[in-house]
Amino acid sequence: MNSESPSPTSVSELPILDTNPDGQVRFKSQGGRLLLLLPPEPEGDTLPLPWSELWEQLKHRLNAGERFWQPRTTVHLLARNRLLDARQLQAIADVLSEADLALKRIYTSRRQTAVAAVTAGYSVDQHAPVTHLNQTASESGQALEDPLYVQSTIRAGVEIRHHGSVVILGDVNPGGSVVADGDILIWGRLRGLVHAGYGGNPDCRIMALRMDPTQLRIADKVARPPETPPEQYLPEIAYVGNDGIRIALAAEFPRLSSNA
Amino acid sequence: MTRIIVVTSGKGGVGKTTCTANLGMALAQREQRVAVLDADFGLRNLDLLLGLENRIVYTALDVLAGDCRMEQALVKDKRQPNLALLAAAQNRSKESITPEQTASLVAQLTDSFDYILVDSPAGIEMGFRNAIAAANEAIIVTTPEISAVRDADRVIGLLEANDVKKMQLIVNRLKPAMVQVQQMMSVQDVQDILAIPLLGVVPDDERVIVSTNRGEPLVLETKLSLAGLAFANVARRLQGEKVPFLDLNAPHDDLFVRLRRFLKG
Ligand SMILES: Nc1ncnc2c1ncn2[C@@H]1O[C@H](COP(=O)(O)OP(=O)(O)O)[C@@H](O)[C@H]1O
Ligand SMILES: [Mg+2]
């Protein structure tokens, strides 16, 4: 690197605690800004998420949350140790601006990414590589994140993971999955696989307008739907009872749980 | 404006190439200038279904390499001069061409054609990405089987993420008798999951296989079979016409089934 190459500034602290390295792109609002968090590249021999998949996740999250963002909101990109070249940075900036969001600042621990970002005219913070605090992310003492609201159908091959509760405004199709540390609420048909209380909390619940799942999981419990589908579908709630996962009509659930 | 439509499915063997050949021919019969582009490198067979195999001299790769002009590589159909085929190279892998190159090929065709149909390979890897690179619409082909529908659902998600927003569905190889005894997913079952507009339903019909072997798309028949009619109707719907869906049940109907359908509304 010659002396003329732009030099990114350094910071020691990231705007948020880095607890989400599970291979997912996510948005998070903080102090009137939007943070765009990329999954870090794994250590060791594991391959990083390919750009095409990262891109598809980003588009999905954008489409699914767009309605809630104010126009011209500033976005800070937390790229962590992900290598991004100039073209990829441009692609991210472009897709954000299509959603009327403005990419302003980039946090990265990679010098090459930092250089590409500075050259493209963004403010850059190059920080030291983050040693992950994630191993204990869902153990005691970790507060859940704000609920994630997703307005989209979760199609086959798509997985939504979140360290908090998840609300899906749409269907979860066969082959799609949602994994949450909190509750899962599906305002639509549930036909895929969902796992609530992923961190181990058996008090978490799964709610769906139409409960027709491939499989339900709450904490360490697993349930499959009955072989014969019901006559009609009404909104239902799945919870952990004395003998594993139980399902109750939503309308009757408050009475059940107050008797318990 | 030229409509660039990718015909895709995720799963192999569900009828993408059959649909591309028949739709291409049907649109050409309707006075549209149509180019069909085989993006299934390594496993090309669109030329076979159209009966044009022995007329191919140059392929898309020759155009890209600058070894020939686009007009030389396009094979005009003798039966239907509105239809032209750009063949894939048979001896090359899907990785031998990039999405940018596919887009540049398509760009060279837009001035001379009203429709460009791109026949996609199976899978969601490079070959699929090549096929969708230039498309502004997609036709999703599926059979009424759980595995095919699952793959189609995945592909719809990928197309959405890649900004191909206009998507329509063809359900191929439907067997109405099996649907009636609930041994096969119905068109409604498929639509419940995929949730995109229905462009056509094509019955399972041995004549499709015969026409494949002869290199004569069904829509060329003088008296159209039900499957041929289904393809012709798809072409009309693509052009924006409102054409009612065929009643594929009719020949198998008995009073009981008809009554049940009536009661269901
Ligand atoms: N409606 C149909 N009825 C009967 N056979 C069909 C029908 N559609 C396709 N086929 C047969 O299925 C096989 C696969 O079709 P093809 O179009 O090559 O699929 P793909 O391009 O998706 O791999 C072929 O042998 C074809 O003749
Ligand atoms: Mg094919």
Coordinates of C-alpha atoms and ligand atoms in Angstrom, one line a residue:
Chain A
M1 CA 0.0 0.0 0.0
N2 CA 1.7 3.3 -1.0
S3 CA 1.5 6.4 1.1
E4 CA -1.1 8.1 -1.1
S5 CA -3.8 5.6 -0.4
P6 CA -6.5 7.1 1.7
S7 CA -6.2 6.2 5.3
P8 CA -9.3 5.3 7.3
T9 CA -9.7 6.7 10.8
S10 CA -9.7 4.4 13.7
V11 CA -12.2 3.9 16.5
S12 CA -12.1 1.5 19.4
E13 CA -15.8 1.1 20.0
L14 CA -18.6 -0.2 17.8
P15 CA -22.0 1.5 17.9
I16 CA -23.5 -1.7 19.3
L17 CA -22.4 -4.8 21.1
D18 CA -21.6 -7.5 18.6
T19 CA -23.7 -10.4 19.6
N20 CA -25.2 -11.6 16.3
P21 CA -22.7 -13.6 14.3
D22 CA -25.1 -16.3 13.1
G23 CA -24.8 -15.7 9.4
Q24 CA -27.7 -13.2 9.0
V25 CA -28.0 -9.7 7.6
R26 CA -30.0 -7.5 9.9
F27 CA -31.2 -3.9 10.3
K28 CA -31.4 -2.3 13.7
S29 CA -32.4 1.2 14.6
Q30 CA -30.3 3.1 17.1
G31 CA -30.4 6.8 18.0
G32 CA -32.5 7.8 14.9
R33 CA -30.1 5.9 12.6
L34 CA -30.3 2.6 11.0
L35 CA -27.5 0.1 11.5
L36 CA -27.0 -2.5 8.8
L37 CA -25.2 -5.4 10.3
L38 CA -23.4 -7.9 8.0
P39 CA -22.6 -11.4 9.4
P40 CA -18.9 -11.7 10.1
E41 CA -16.7 -14.1 8.2
P42 CA -16.3 -17.2 10.2
E43 CA -12.9 -18.1 11.6
G44 CA -11.1 -21.3 10.6
D45 CA -12.0 -23.2 7.5
T46 CA -15.6 -22.4 7.2
L47 CA -16.4 -20.5 4.1
P48 CA -17.9 -17.0 4.4
L49 CA -21.5 -16.5 3.2
P50 CA -21.3 -16.0 -0.5
W51 CA -21.9 -12.5 -1.8
S52 CA -25.0 -13.7 -3.8
E53 CA -26.6 -15.0 -0.6
L54 CA -25.7 -12.0 1.4
W55 CA -27.2 -9.9 -1.3
E56 CA -30.4 -11.9 -1.4
Q57 CA -30.8 -11.6 2.4
L58 CA -30.2 -7.9 2.2
K59 CA -32.9 -7.5 -0.4
H60 CA -35.3 -9.7 1.5
R61 CA -34.8 -7.7 4.7
L62 CA -35.2 -4.4 2.9
N63 CA -38.4 -5.5 1.2
A64 CA -39.8 -6.9 4.4
G65 CA -39.2 -3.8 6.5
E66 CA -39.3 -0.9 4.2
R67 CA -42.6 0.5 5.3
F68 CA -41.3 1.4 8.7
W69 CA -38.3 3.6 7.8
Q70 CA -38.5 7.3 7.4
P71 CA -37.2 8.6 4.1
R72 CA -33.6 9.8 4.0
T73 CA -32.7 7.9 7.2
T74 CA -28.9 7.6 7.6
V75 CA -27.5 4.1 7.5
H76 CA -24.3 3.0 9.1
L77 CA -22.9 -0.2 7.7
L78 CA -21.3 -2.6 10.2
A79 CA -19.3 -4.8 7.9
R80 CA -17.2 -6.3 10.6
N81 CA -14.5 -8.5 9.1
R82 CA -16.4 -9.0 5.9
L83 CA -14.3 -8.1 2.8
L84 CA -16.2 -5.8 0.5
D85 CA -14.9 -4.5 -2.7
A86 CA -15.8 -1.2 -4.4
R87 CA -18.5 -2.8 -6.5
Q88 CA -20.2 -4.5 -3.6
L89 CA -20.1 -1.3 -1.6
Q90 CA -21.7 0.5 -4.5
A91 CA -24.4 -2.2 -4.8
I92 CA -25.3 -1.8 -1.2
A93 CA -25.4 1.9 -1.4
D94 CA -27.6 1.7 -4.5
V95 CA -30.1 -0.7 -3.1
L96 CA -30.3 1.4 0.1
S97 CA -31.0 4.5 -1.9
E98 CA -33.7 2.7 -3.8
A99 CA -35.4 2.3 -0.4
D100 CA -34.7 6.0 0.2
L101 CA -32.0 5.3 2.8
A102 CA -28.6 7.0 2.7
L103 CA -25.4 5.1 3.4
K104 CA -23.1 7.4 5.3
R105 CA -20.6 5.6 7.5
I106 CA -18.9 2.2 7.3
Y107 CA -17.4 0.3 10.2
T108 CA -14.9 -2.4 9.3
S109 CA -12.0 -4.3 10.7
R110 CA -10.6 -5.0 7.2
R111 CA -8.1 -2.6 5.7
Q112 CA -9.1 -3.4 2.1
T113 CA -12.8 -2.7 2.8
A114 CA -11.8 0.5 4.6
V115 CA -9.8 1.7 1.7
A116 CA -12.5 0.9 -0.8
A117 CA -15.0 2.8 1.3
V118 CA -12.8 5.8 1.8
T119 CA -12.1 5.9 -2.0
A120 CA -15.9 5.9 -2.6
G121 CA -16.3 8.9 -0.3
Y122 CA -17.8 7.4 2.8
S123 CA -16.8 8.1 6.4
V124 CA -15.0 5.0 7.6
D125 CA -14.2 3.6 11.0
Q126 CA -11.6 0.9 11.0
H127 CA -11.7 -1.0 14.2
A128 CA -9.8 -3.9 15.6
P129 CA -11.2 -7.3 14.9
V130 CA -14.0 -8.1 17.3
T131 CA -13.5 -11.2 19.4
H132 CA -16.9 -12.6 19.6
L133 CA -18.9 -12.5 22.8
N134 CA -21.5 -14.6 21.1
Q135 CA -20.8 -18.0 22.6
T136 CA -22.9 -17.0 25.6
A137 CA -25.3 -14.9 23.7
S138 CA -28.4 -16.7 24.8
E139 CA -27.3 -17.7 28.3
S140 CA -28.3 -16.0 31.4
G141 CA -28.1 -12.2 31.7
Q142 CA -28.5 -11.5 28.0
A143 CA -31.5 -9.3 27.4
L144 CA -33.4 -10.1 24.2
E145 CA -33.3 -7.8 21.3
D146 CA -36.2 -5.7 20.1
P147 CA -38.8 -7.8 18.2
L148 CA -38.1 -8.2 14.5
Y149 CA -41.0 -7.3 12.3
V150 CA -41.0 -9.0 8.9
Q151 CA -43.6 -8.1 6.3
S152 CA -43.0 -10.9 3.8
T153 CA -43.7 -14.5 2.9
I154 CA -40.9 -16.7 4.2
R155 CA -40.4 -18.9 1.2
A156 CA -38.6 -22.2 0.9
G157 CA -34.9 -21.9 1.6
V158 CA -35.2 -18.7 3.7
E159 CA -34.4 -18.8 7.4
I160 CA -35.0 -15.9 9.7
R161 CA -33.0 -16.0 12.9
H162 CA -33.3 -13.4 15.7
H163 CA -32.2 -13.0 19.3
G164 CA -35.7 -11.8 20.3
S165 CA -39.3 -12.2 19.3
V166 CA -40.3 -12.3 15.6
V167 CA -43.5 -11.1 14.0
I168 CA -44.1 -12.3 10.5
L169 CA -46.8 -10.5 8.5
G170 CA -47.2 -13.2 5.8
D171 CA -47.0 -17.0 5.4
V172 CA -44.1 -19.3 6.4
N173 CA -44.0 -21.7 3.5
P174 CA -42.9 -25.4 3.6
G175 CA -39.1 -25.3 3.6
G176 CA -39.0 -21.8 5.2
S177 CA -38.0 -21.4 8.9
V178 CA -38.0 -19.0 11.8
V179 CA -35.7 -19.3 14.8
A180 CA -36.2 -16.9 17.6
D181 CA -35.0 -16.6 21.2
G182 CA -38.4 -15.1 22.1
D183 CA -42.0 -15.7 20.8
I184 CA -42.9 -16.2 17.2
L185 CA -46.1 -14.6 15.9
I186 CA -47.3 -15.5 12.4
W187 CA -50.0 -13.4 11.0
G188 CA -50.6 -15.8 8.2
R189 CA -50.2 -19.6 7.6
L190 CA -47.5 -21.5 9.3
R191 CA -46.4 -24.4 7.1
G192 CA -42.7 -24.4 7.7
L193 CA -40.5 -25.0 10.7
V194 CA -40.4 -22.6 13.6
H195 CA -38.4 -22.7 16.8
A196 CA -39.3 -20.3 19.7
G197 CA -37.3 -19.9 22.8
Y198 CA -34.2 -21.1 20.9
G199 CA -32.0 -20.0 23.8
G200 CA -33.8 -22.4 26.1
N201 CA -36.7 -20.5 27.4
P202 CA -39.8 -22.9 27.6
D203 CA -42.2 -20.0 28.4
C204 CA -42.0 -18.8 24.8
R205 CA -44.9 -19.3 22.5
I206 CA -45.8 -19.7 18.9
M207 CA -48.9 -18.1 17.5
A208 CA -50.3 -18.5 14.0
L209 CA -53.5 -17.6 12.3
R210 CA -53.3 -21.0 10.7
M211 CA -51.2 -23.6 12.4
D212 CA -50.2 -26.2 9.8
P213 CA -46.4 -26.6 10.5
T214 CA -43.8 -29.0 9.3
Q215 CA -42.5 -29.0 12.9
L216 CA -42.8 -26.9 16.0
R217 CA -40.0 -26.4 18.5
I218 CA -40.0 -24.5 21.8
A219 CA -36.8 -24.5 23.8
D220 CA -35.7 -28.2 23.8
K221 CA -39.2 -29.6 22.9
V222 CA -40.2 -30.8 19.5
A223 CA -43.7 -31.5 18.0
R224 CA -45.0 -32.6 14.7
P225 CA -48.6 -31.9 13.6
P226 CA -51.2 -34.7 13.8
E227 CA -51.4 -36.9 10.7
T228 CA -55.0 -35.9 10.0
P229 CA -55.4 -32.2 9.4
P230 CA -58.2 -30.5 11.3
E231 CA -61.6 -29.8 9.8
Q232 CA -61.0 -26.1 9.9
Y233 CA -58.2 -23.8 10.9
L234 CA -58.6 -21.2 13.6
P235 CA -55.9 -19.0 15.2
E236 CA -53.9 -21.2 17.6
I237 CA -51.1 -20.9 20.2
A238 CA -48.4 -23.5 20.9
Y239 CA -46.8 -23.5 24.3
V240 CA -45.0 -26.0 26.6
G241 CA -47.3 -27.8 29.0
N242 CA -46.6 -30.6 31.5
D243 CA -46.1 -33.2 28.8
G244 CA -44.4 -31.3 26.0
I245 CA -45.7 -28.9 23.4
R246 CA -49.5 -28.3 23.4
I247 CA -51.7 -26.3 21.1
A248 CA -54.7 -24.3 22.2
L249 CA -57.2 -22.1 20.3
A250 CA -56.2 -18.5 20.6
A251 CA -59.6 -17.6 21.8
E252 CA -59.4 -20.0 24.8
F253 CA -55.7 -19.6 25.7
P254 CA -56.1 -16.7 28.2
R255 CA -58.5 -18.9 30.3
L256 CA -56.2 -21.9 30.1
S257 CA -53.2 -20.0 31.1
S258 CA -55.0 -18.3 34.1
N259 CA -56.1 -21.7 35.4
A260 CA -52.6 -23.0 35.2
Chain B
M1 CA -40.6 -2.7 -25.7
T2 CA -39.1 -6.1 -25.9
R3 CA -40.2 -8.5 -23.3
I4 CA -37.4 -10.6 -21.9
I5 CA -38.9 -13.6 -20.1
V6 CA -36.9 -16.3 -18.4
V7 CA -38.6 -19.7 -18.1
T8 CA -37.4 -21.3 -14.9
S9 CA -38.3 -23.8 -12.2
G10 CA -35.5 -24.9 -9.9
K11 CA -36.2 -28.6 -10.4
G12 CA -35.2 -30.3 -13.6
G13 CA -37.5 -32.2 -15.9
V14 CA -40.7 -30.3 -15.1
G15 CA -41.2 -28.9 -18.6
K16 CA -39.2 -25.7 -18.9
T17 CA -37.9 -26.5 -22.4
T18 CA -41.2 -27.9 -23.5
C19 CA -42.9 -24.6 -22.4
T20 CA -40.3 -22.4 -24.0
A21 CA -40.5 -24.3 -27.4
N22 CA -44.3 -24.2 -27.5
L23 CA -44.7 -20.6 -26.2
G24 CA -42.0 -19.4 -28.6
M25 CA -43.8 -21.1 -31.5
A26 CA -47.3 -19.9 -30.4
L27 CA -46.2 -16.3 -30.0
A28 CA -44.5 -16.5 -33.5
Q29 CA -47.8 -17.8 -34.9
R30 CA -49.4 -14.7 -33.5
E31 CA -47.2 -12.4 -35.5
Q32 CA -44.7 -11.7 -32.8
R33 CA -41.0 -11.7 -33.5
V34 CA -39.6 -14.2 -31.1
A35 CA -36.1 -15.2 -30.2
V36 CA -35.6 -18.3 -27.9
L37 CA -32.3 -18.5 -26.1
D38 CA -31.0 -21.7 -24.7
A39 CA -29.2 -20.9 -21.4
D40 CA -28.8 -24.5 -20.5
F41 CA -25.1 -24.8 -21.4
G42 CA -23.8 -28.3 -21.5
L43 CA -27.2 -29.9 -21.6
R44 CA -28.8 -28.0 -24.5
N45 CA -32.0 -29.4 -25.9
L46 CA -34.2 -26.5 -26.9
D47 CA -32.9 -27.1 -30.5
L48 CA -34.1 -30.7 -30.4
L49 CA -37.6 -29.8 -29.2
L50 CA -37.8 -27.3 -32.0
G51 CA -36.4 -29.7 -34.6
L52 CA -33.6 -27.3 -35.4
E53 CA -30.6 -29.3 -34.2
N54 CA -29.2 -30.0 -37.6
R55 CA -29.3 -26.4 -38.7
I56 CA -27.0 -25.0 -35.9
V57 CA -23.7 -23.7 -37.1
Y58 CA -22.8 -21.2 -34.5
T59 CA -23.7 -21.0 -30.8
A60 CA -23.9 -18.1 -28.3
L61 CA -20.3 -18.7 -27.4
D62 CA -19.2 -18.1 -30.9
V63 CA -21.0 -14.7 -30.9
L64 CA -19.3 -13.8 -27.6
A65 CA -15.9 -14.9 -28.9
G66 CA -16.4 -12.7 -31.9
D67 CA -16.2 -15.7 -34.3
C68 CA -19.5 -14.8 -35.9
R69 CA -22.1 -12.1 -36.0
M70 CA -25.4 -12.5 -34.1
E71 CA -27.4 -12.8 -37.4
Q72 CA -25.2 -15.8 -38.4
A73 CA -25.8 -17.6 -35.1
L74 CA -29.6 -17.1 -35.1
V75 CA -31.3 -20.1 -36.6
K76 CA -34.5 -19.1 -38.3
D77 CA -37.4 -21.6 -38.2
K78 CA -38.5 -22.6 -41.7
R79 CA -42.0 -23.4 -40.6
Q80 CA -42.4 -20.1 -38.8
P81 CA -40.0 -17.4 -39.9
N82 CA -40.9 -15.2 -36.9
L83 CA -39.1 -17.6 -34.7
A84 CA -35.3 -17.7 -34.2
L85 CA -33.2 -19.8 -31.9
L86 CA -29.8 -18.9 -30.3
A87 CA -28.3 -22.2 -29.3
A88 CA -26.1 -22.9 -26.3
A89 CA -22.8 -24.6 -26.7
Q90 CA -23.1 -28.3 -25.9
N91 CA -19.5 -29.0 -25.0
R92 CA -19.1 -26.3 -22.5
S93 CA -20.0 -26.1 -18.8
K94 CA -22.4 -23.6 -17.2
E95 CA -19.5 -21.8 -15.8
S96 CA -18.1 -20.9 -19.2
I97 CA -20.3 -17.9 -19.5
T98 CA -21.1 -15.1 -17.0
P99 CA -24.3 -13.2 -16.3
E100 CA -22.8 -10.1 -17.9
Q101 CA -22.2 -12.0 -21.1
T102 CA -25.7 -13.3 -21.1
A103 CA -27.0 -9.8 -20.7
S104 CA -24.9 -8.6 -23.6
L105 CA -26.3 -11.3 -25.8
V106 CA -29.8 -10.4 -24.9
A107 CA -29.0 -6.7 -25.5
Q108 CA -28.0 -7.5 -29.0
L109 CA -31.4 -9.0 -29.7
T110 CA -33.7 -6.4 -28.3
D111 CA -33.9 -4.3 -31.4
S112 CA -35.0 -7.1 -33.6
F113 CA -37.5 -9.0 -31.5
D114 CA -40.7 -8.5 -29.5
Y115 CA -40.2 -11.4 -27.2
I116 CA -37.0 -13.0 -26.0
L117 CA -37.6 -16.3 -24.1
V118 CA -34.7 -17.6 -22.1
D119 CA -34.8 -21.4 -21.3
S120 CA -33.1 -21.8 -17.9
P121 CA -31.2 -24.9 -16.7
A122 CA -32.2 -26.7 -13.5
G123 CA -30.7 -25.6 -10.2
I124 CA -30.0 -22.2 -8.6
E125 CA -26.3 -21.9 -9.4
M126 CA -24.4 -20.1 -12.0
G127 CA -26.5 -21.4 -15.0
F128 CA -29.7 -20.1 -13.3
R129 CA -28.0 -16.7 -12.6
N130 CA -27.0 -16.5 -16.2
A131 CA -30.5 -17.2 -17.4
I132 CA -32.1 -14.5 -15.1
A133 CA -29.4 -11.9 -15.7
A134 CA -31.2 -10.0 -18.4
A135 CA -34.8 -11.0 -17.7
N136 CA -37.5 -8.5 -16.7
E137 CA -40.1 -11.2 -16.2
A138 CA -40.3 -14.8 -15.4
I139 CA -42.5 -17.8 -16.1
I140 CA -42.2 -20.3 -13.3
V141 CA -42.9 -23.9 -14.4
T142 CA -43.8 -26.5 -11.9
T143 CA -45.5 -29.9 -11.8
P144 CA -48.1 -30.5 -9.0
E145 CA -45.6 -32.3 -6.8
I146 CA -44.3 -31.2 -3.4
S147 CA -40.6 -31.3 -4.4
A148 CA -41.1 -29.3 -7.6
V149 CA -43.3 -26.7 -5.8
R150 CA -40.7 -26.4 -3.0
D151 CA -38.0 -25.6 -5.6
A152 CA -40.3 -23.2 -7.4
D153 CA -40.9 -21.4 -4.1
R154 CA -37.2 -21.1 -3.5
V155 CA -36.7 -19.8 -7.1
I156 CA -39.5 -17.2 -6.6
G157 CA -37.7 -15.8 -3.6
L158 CA -34.4 -15.6 -5.5
L159 CA -36.1 -13.8 -8.4
E160 CA -37.6 -11.3 -6.0
A161 CA -34.2 -10.6 -4.5
N162 CA -32.8 -10.2 -8.0
D163 CA -35.4 -7.6 -9.0
V164 CA -37.4 -9.9 -11.4
K165 CA -40.7 -8.8 -9.9
K166 CA -43.2 -9.9 -12.6
M167 CA -43.7 -13.6 -12.3
Q168 CA -46.4 -15.9 -13.6
L169 CA -47.0 -19.6 -13.0
I170 CA -47.5 -22.6 -15.3
V171 CA -48.6 -25.8 -13.7
N172 CA -47.5 -28.6 -16.1
R173 CA -48.4 -32.3 -16.2
L174 CA -51.6 -32.0 -14.3
K175 CA -53.6 -35.3 -14.1
P176 CA -57.1 -34.2 -13.3
A177 CA -58.2 -37.8 -12.4
M178 CA -55.5 -38.0 -9.8
V179 CA -56.5 -34.6 -8.4
Q180 CA -60.1 -35.7 -8.1
V181 CA -59.2 -38.6 -5.9
Q182 CA -56.8 -36.3 -4.0
Q183 CA -53.7 -38.2 -5.0
M184 CA -52.2 -35.1 -6.6
M185 CA -51.9 -31.5 -5.5
S186 CA -54.5 -29.3 -7.2
V187 CA -53.7 -26.1 -9.0
Q188 CA -55.2 -24.3 -6.0
D189 CA -52.9 -26.2 -3.6
V190 CA -49.9 -25.1 -5.7
Q191 CA -51.2 -21.5 -5.9
D192 CA -51.8 -21.4 -2.1
I193 CA -48.1 -21.8 -1.6
L194 CA -46.5 -20.0 -4.5
A195 CA -49.0 -17.1 -4.5
I196 CA -48.2 -15.7 -7.9
P197 CA -50.6 -15.2 -10.8
L198 CA -51.6 -18.3 -12.9
L199 CA -50.6 -18.1 -16.5
G200 CA -51.7 -21.6 -17.5
V201 CA -52.4 -25.2 -16.7
V202 CA -51.1 -27.9 -19.0
P203 CA -52.4 -31.5 -18.7
D204 CA -50.1 -34.5 -18.7
D205 CA -50.3 -35.9 -22.2
E206 CA -48.3 -38.5 -24.1
R207 CA -48.5 -36.4 -27.2
V208 CA -46.1 -33.9 -25.5
I209 CA -43.5 -36.7 -25.5
V210 CA -44.3 -37.7 -29.1
S211 CA -43.9 -34.1 -30.2
T212 CA -40.7 -33.7 -28.3
N213 CA -39.2 -36.7 -30.1
R214 CA -40.4 -35.4 -33.5
G215 CA -39.1 -31.9 -32.9
E216 CA -42.5 -30.4 -33.6
P217 CA -44.0 -28.3 -30.9
L218 CA -47.7 -29.3 -30.2
V219 CA -48.9 -25.8 -31.1
L220 CA -48.1 -26.7 -34.8
E221 CA -50.8 -29.3 -34.9
T222 CA -53.7 -28.4 -37.3
K223 CA -56.2 -29.7 -34.8
L224 CA -54.9 -28.8 -31.4
S225 CA -54.9 -31.3 -28.6
L226 CA -55.8 -30.2 -25.1
A227 CA -52.2 -29.7 -24.2
G228 CA -51.5 -27.8 -27.4
L229 CA -54.5 -25.6 -26.8
A230 CA -53.3 -24.9 -23.2
F231 CA -49.9 -23.7 -24.6
A232 CA -51.7 -21.6 -27.2
N233 CA -53.8 -20.0 -24.5
V234 CA -50.7 -19.2 -22.4
A235 CA -49.4 -17.3 -25.4
R236 CA -52.6 -15.3 -25.6
R237 CA -52.6 -14.6 -21.9
L238 CA -49.0 -13.4 -22.1
Q239 CA -50.2 -10.9 -24.7
G240 CA -52.7 -9.6 -22.2
E241 CA -55.8 -11.4 -23.5
K242 CA -58.3 -12.7 -20.9
V243 CA -58.7 -16.3 -21.8
P244 CA -60.7 -18.6 -19.5
F245 CA -58.9 -21.6 -18.2
L246 CA -59.6 -25.0 -19.8
D247 CA -61.8 -27.4 -18.0
L248 CA -59.4 -30.3 -17.9
N249 CA -61.8 -32.4 -15.9
A250 CA -64.4 -32.6 -18.6
P251 CA -63.7 -36.0 -20.1
H252 CA -63.5 -37.7 -16.8
D253 CA -66.4 -36.0 -15.2
D254 CA -69.2 -37.9 -13.7
L255 CA -72.3 -36.4 -12.1
F256 CA -71.0 -36.9 -8.6
V257 CA -67.7 -35.0 -9.2
R258 CA -69.5 -32.2 -11.0
L259 CA -72.0 -31.9 -8.2
R260 CA -69.2 -31.7 -5.6
R261 CA -67.4 -29.0 -7.6
F262 CA -70.6 -27.1 -7.8
L263 CA -71.2 -27.3 -4.1
K264 CA -67.6 -26.1 -3.4
G265 CA -68.4 -23.1 -5.5
Ligands
LIG1 N1 -47.5 -31.9 -20.2 C1 -46.6 -32.9 -20.4 N2 -47.2 -34.2 -20.5 C2 -46.3 -35.2 -20.7 N3 -45.0 -35.1 -20.7 C3 -44.4 -33.9 -20.6 C4 -45.2 -32.7 -20.4 N4 -44.4 -31.7 -20.3 C5 -43.1 -32.2 -20.4 N5 -43.1 -33.5 -20.5 C6 -42.0 -34.4 -20.7 O1 -41.1 -34.3 -19.6 C7 -39.8 -34.4 -19.9 C8 -39.0 -33.2 -19.4 O2 -39.4 -32.0 -20.1 P1 -38.5 -30.8 -20.4 O3 -39.3 -29.7 -21.0 O4 -37.2 -31.2 -21.0 O5 -38.1 -30.3 -18.9 P2 -37.0 -29.3 -18.3 O6 -36.6 -28.4 -19.4 O7 -37.7 -28.6 -17.2 O8 -35.9 -30.2 -17.8 C9 -39.8 -34.5 -21.5 O9 -39.6 -35.8 -21.8 C10 -41.1 -34.0 -21.9 O10 -41.5 -34.6 -23.1
MG2 MG -34.6 -28.1 -20.2

